[in-house]
PDB file of N, CA and C and ligand atoms in Angstrom:
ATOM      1  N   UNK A 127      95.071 100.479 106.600  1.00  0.00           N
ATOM      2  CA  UNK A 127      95.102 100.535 105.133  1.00  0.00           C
ATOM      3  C   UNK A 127      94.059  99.583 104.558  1.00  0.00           C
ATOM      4  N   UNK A 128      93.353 100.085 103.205  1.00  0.00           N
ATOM      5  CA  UNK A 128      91.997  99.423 102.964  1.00  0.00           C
ATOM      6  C   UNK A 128      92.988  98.157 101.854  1.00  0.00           C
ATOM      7  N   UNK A 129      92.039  96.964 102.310  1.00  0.00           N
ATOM      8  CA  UNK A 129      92.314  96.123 100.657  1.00  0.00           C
ATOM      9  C   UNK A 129      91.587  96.686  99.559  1.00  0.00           C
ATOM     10  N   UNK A 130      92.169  95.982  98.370  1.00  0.00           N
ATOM     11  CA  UNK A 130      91.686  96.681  97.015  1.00  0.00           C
ATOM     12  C   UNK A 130      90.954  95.337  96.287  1.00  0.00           C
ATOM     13  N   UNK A 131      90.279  94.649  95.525  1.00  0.00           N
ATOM     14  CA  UNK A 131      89.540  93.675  94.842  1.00  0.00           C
ATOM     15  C   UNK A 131      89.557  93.790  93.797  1.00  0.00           C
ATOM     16  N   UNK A 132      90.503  93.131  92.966  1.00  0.00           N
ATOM     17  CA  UNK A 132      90.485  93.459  91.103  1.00  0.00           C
ATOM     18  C   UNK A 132      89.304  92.753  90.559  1.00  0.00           C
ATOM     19  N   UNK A 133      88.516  93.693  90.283  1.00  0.00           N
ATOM     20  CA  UNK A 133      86.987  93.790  89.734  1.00  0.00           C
ATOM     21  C   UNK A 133      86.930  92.368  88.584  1.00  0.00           C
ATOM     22  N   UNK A 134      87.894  92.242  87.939  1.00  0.00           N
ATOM     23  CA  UNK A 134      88.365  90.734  87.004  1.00  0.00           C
ATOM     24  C   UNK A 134      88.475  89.704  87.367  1.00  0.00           C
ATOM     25  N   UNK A 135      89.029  89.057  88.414  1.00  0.00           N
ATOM     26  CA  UNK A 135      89.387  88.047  88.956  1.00  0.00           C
ATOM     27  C   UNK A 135      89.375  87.663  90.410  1.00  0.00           C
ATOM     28  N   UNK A 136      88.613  88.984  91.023  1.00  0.00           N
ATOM     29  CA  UNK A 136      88.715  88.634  92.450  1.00  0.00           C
ATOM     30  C   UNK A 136      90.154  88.745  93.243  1.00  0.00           C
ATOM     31  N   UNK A 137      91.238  88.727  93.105  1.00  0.00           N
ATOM     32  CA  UNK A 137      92.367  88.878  93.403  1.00  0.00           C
ATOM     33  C   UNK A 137      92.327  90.423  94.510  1.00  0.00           C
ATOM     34  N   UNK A 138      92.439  89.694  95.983  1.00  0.00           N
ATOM     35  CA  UNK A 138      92.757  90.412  96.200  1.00  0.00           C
ATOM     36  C   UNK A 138      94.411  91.554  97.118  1.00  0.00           C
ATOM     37  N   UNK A 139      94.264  92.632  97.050  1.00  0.00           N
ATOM     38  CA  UNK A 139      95.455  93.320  97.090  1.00  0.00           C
ATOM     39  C   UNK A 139      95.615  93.678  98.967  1.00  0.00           C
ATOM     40  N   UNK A 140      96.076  92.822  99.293  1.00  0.00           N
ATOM     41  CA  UNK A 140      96.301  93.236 100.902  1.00  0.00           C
ATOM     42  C   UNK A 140      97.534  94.180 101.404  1.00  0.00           C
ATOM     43  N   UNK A 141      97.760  95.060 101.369  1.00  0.00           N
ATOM     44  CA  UNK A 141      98.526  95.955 101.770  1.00  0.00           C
ATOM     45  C   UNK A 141      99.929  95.700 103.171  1.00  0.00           C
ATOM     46  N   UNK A 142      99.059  94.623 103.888  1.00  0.00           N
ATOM     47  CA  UNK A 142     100.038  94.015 105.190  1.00  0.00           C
ATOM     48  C   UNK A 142     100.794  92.883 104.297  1.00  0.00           C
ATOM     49  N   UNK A 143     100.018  92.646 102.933  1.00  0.00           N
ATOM     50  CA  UNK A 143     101.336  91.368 102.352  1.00  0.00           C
ATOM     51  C   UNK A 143     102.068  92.245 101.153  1.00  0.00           C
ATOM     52  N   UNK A 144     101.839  92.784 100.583  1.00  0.00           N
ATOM     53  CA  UNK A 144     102.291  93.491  99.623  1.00  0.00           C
ATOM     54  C   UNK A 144     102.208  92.794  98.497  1.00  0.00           C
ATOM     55  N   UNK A 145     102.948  92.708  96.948  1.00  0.00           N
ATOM     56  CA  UNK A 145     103.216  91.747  95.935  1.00  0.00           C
ATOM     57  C   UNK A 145     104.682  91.694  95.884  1.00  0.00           C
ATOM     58  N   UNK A 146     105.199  90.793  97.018  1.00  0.00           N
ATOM     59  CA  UNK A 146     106.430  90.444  97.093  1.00  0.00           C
ATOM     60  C   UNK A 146     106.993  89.917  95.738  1.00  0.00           C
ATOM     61  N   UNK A 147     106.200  89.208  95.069  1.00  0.00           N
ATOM     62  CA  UNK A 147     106.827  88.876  93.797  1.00  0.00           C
ATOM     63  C   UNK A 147     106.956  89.613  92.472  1.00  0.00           C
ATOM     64  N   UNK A 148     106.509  90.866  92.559  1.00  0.00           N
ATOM     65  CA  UNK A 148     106.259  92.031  91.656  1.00  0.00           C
ATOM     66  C   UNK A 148     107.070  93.057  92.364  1.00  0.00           C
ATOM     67  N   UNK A 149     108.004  93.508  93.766  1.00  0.00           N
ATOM     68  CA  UNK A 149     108.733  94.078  94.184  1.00  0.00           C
ATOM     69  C   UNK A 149     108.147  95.151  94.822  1.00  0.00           C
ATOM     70  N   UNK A 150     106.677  94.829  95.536  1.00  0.00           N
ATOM     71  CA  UNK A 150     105.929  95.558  96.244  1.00  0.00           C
ATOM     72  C   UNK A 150     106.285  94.824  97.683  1.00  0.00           C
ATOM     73  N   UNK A 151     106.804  95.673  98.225  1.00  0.00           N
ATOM     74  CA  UNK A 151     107.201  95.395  99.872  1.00  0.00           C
ATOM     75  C   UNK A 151     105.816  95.815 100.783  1.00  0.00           C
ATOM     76  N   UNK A 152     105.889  94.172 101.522  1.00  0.00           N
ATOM     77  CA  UNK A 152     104.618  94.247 102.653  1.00  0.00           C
ATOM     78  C   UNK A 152     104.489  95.810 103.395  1.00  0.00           C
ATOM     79  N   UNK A 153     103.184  96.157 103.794  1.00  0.00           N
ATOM     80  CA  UNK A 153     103.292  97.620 103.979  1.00  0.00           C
ATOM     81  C   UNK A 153     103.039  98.613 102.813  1.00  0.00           C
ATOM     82  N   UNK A 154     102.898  98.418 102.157  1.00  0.00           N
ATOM     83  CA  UNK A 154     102.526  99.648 100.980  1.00  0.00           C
ATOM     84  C   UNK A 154     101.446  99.383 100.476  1.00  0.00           C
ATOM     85  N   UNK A 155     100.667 100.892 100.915  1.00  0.00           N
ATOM     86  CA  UNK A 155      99.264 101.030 100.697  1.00  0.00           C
ATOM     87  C   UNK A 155      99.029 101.045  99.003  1.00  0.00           C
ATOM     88  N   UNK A 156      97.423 100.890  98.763  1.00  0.00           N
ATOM     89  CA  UNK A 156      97.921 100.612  97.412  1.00  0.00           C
ATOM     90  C   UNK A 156      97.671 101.697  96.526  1.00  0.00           C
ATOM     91  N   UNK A 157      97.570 102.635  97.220  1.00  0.00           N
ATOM     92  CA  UNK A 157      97.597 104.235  96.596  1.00  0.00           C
ATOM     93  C   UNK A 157      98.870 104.324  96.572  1.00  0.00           C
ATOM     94  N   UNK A 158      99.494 103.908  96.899  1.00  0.00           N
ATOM     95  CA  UNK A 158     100.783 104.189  96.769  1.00  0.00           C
ATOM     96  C   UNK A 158     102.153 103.134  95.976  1.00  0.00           C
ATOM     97  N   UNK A 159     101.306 102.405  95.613  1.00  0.00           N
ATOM     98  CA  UNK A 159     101.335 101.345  94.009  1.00  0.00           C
ATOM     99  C   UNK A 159     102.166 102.234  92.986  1.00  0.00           C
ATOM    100  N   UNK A 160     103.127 101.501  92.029  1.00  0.00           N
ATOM    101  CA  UNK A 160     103.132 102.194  90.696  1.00  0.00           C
ATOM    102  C   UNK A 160     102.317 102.513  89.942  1.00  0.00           C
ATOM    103  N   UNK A 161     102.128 103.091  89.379  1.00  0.00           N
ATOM    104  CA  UNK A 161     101.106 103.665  88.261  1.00  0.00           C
ATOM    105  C   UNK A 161     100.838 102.395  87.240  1.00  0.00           C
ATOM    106  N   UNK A 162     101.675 101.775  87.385  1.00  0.00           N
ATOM    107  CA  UNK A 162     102.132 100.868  86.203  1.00  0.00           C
ATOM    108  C   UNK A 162     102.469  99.754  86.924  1.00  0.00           C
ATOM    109  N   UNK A 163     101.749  99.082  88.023  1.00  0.00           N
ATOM    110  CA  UNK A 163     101.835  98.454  88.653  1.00  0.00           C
ATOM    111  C   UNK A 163     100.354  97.443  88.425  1.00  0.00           C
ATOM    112  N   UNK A 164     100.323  96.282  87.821  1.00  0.00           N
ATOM    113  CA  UNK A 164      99.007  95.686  87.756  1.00  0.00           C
ATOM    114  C   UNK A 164      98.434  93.991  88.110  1.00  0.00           C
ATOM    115  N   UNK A 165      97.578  93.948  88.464  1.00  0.00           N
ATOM    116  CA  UNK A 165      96.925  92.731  88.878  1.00  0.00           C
ATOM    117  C   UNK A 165      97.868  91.380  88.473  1.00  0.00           C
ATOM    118  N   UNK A 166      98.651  90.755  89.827  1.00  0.00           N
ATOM    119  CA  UNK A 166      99.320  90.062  89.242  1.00  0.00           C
ATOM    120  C   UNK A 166      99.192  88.527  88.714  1.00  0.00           C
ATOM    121  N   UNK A 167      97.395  88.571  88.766  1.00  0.00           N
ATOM    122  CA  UNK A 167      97.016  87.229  88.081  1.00  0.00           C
ATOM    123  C   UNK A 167      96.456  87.358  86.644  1.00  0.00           C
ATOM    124  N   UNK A 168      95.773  88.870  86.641  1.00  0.00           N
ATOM    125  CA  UNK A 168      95.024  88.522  85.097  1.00  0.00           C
ATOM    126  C   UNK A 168      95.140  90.183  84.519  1.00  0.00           C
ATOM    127  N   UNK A 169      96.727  90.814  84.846  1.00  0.00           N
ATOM    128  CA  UNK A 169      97.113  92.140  84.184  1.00  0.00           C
ATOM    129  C   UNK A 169      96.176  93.257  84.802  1.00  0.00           C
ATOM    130  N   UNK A 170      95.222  93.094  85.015  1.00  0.00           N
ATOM    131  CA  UNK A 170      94.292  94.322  85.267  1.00  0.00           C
ATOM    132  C   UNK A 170      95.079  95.433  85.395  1.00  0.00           C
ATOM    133  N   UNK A 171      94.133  96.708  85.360  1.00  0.00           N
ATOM    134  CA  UNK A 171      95.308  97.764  85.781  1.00  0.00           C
ATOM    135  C   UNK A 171      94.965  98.505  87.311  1.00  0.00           C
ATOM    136  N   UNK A 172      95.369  99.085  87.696  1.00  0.00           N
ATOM    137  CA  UNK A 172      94.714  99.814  88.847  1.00  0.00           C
ATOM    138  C   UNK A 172      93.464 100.251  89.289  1.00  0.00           C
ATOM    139  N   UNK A 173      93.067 100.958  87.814  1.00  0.00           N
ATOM    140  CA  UNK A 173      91.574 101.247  87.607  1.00  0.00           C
ATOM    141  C   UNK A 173      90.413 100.397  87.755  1.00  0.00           C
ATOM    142  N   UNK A 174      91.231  99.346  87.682  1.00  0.00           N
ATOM    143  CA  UNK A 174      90.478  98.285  87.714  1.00  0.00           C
ATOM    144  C   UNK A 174      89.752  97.115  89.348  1.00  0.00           C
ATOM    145  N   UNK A 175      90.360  97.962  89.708  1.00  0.00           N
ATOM    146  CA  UNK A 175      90.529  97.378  91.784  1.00  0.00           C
ATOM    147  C   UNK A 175      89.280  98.143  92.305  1.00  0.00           C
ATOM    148  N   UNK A 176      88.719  98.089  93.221  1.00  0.00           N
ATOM    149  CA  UNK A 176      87.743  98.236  94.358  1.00  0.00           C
ATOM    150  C   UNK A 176      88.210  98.590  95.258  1.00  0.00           C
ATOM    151  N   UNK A 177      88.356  99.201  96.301  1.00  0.00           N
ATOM    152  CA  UNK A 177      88.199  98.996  97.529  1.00  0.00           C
ATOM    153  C   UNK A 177      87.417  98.266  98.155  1.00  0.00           C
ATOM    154  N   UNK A 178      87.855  97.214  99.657  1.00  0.00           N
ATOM    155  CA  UNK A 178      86.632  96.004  99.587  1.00  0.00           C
ATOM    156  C   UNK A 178      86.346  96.609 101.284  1.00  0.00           C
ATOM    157  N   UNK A 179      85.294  96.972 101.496  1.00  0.00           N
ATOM    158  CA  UNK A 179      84.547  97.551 102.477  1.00  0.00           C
ATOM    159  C   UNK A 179      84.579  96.867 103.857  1.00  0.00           C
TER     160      UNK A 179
HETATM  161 ZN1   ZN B 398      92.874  90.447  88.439  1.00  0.00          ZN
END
């Protein structure tokens, strides 16, 4: 599973840690994120992430 890079803050979204504190369980890719699920340092939204190569 790829990490994601919120284009805002650098924050990035590792998929083997999940956002345990937002109720994203380690393991979930981030296509598979809520819709309404966003950057949990500076709001971003999804659209807003990279994939980091
Ligand atoms: Zn961010």
């Amino acid at each position: 599973m790829k990490k994601y890079e919120c284009t805002l803050c650098g924050y990035i979204y590792d998929p083997e840690v999940g956002d345990e504190d937002n109720g994203i369980e380690a393991g979930t890719a981030f296509e598979n994120l809520p819709e309404d699920w966003v950057c949990p340092l500076c709001g971003a939204e999804k659209s807003d992430f990279e994939p980091v190569e």
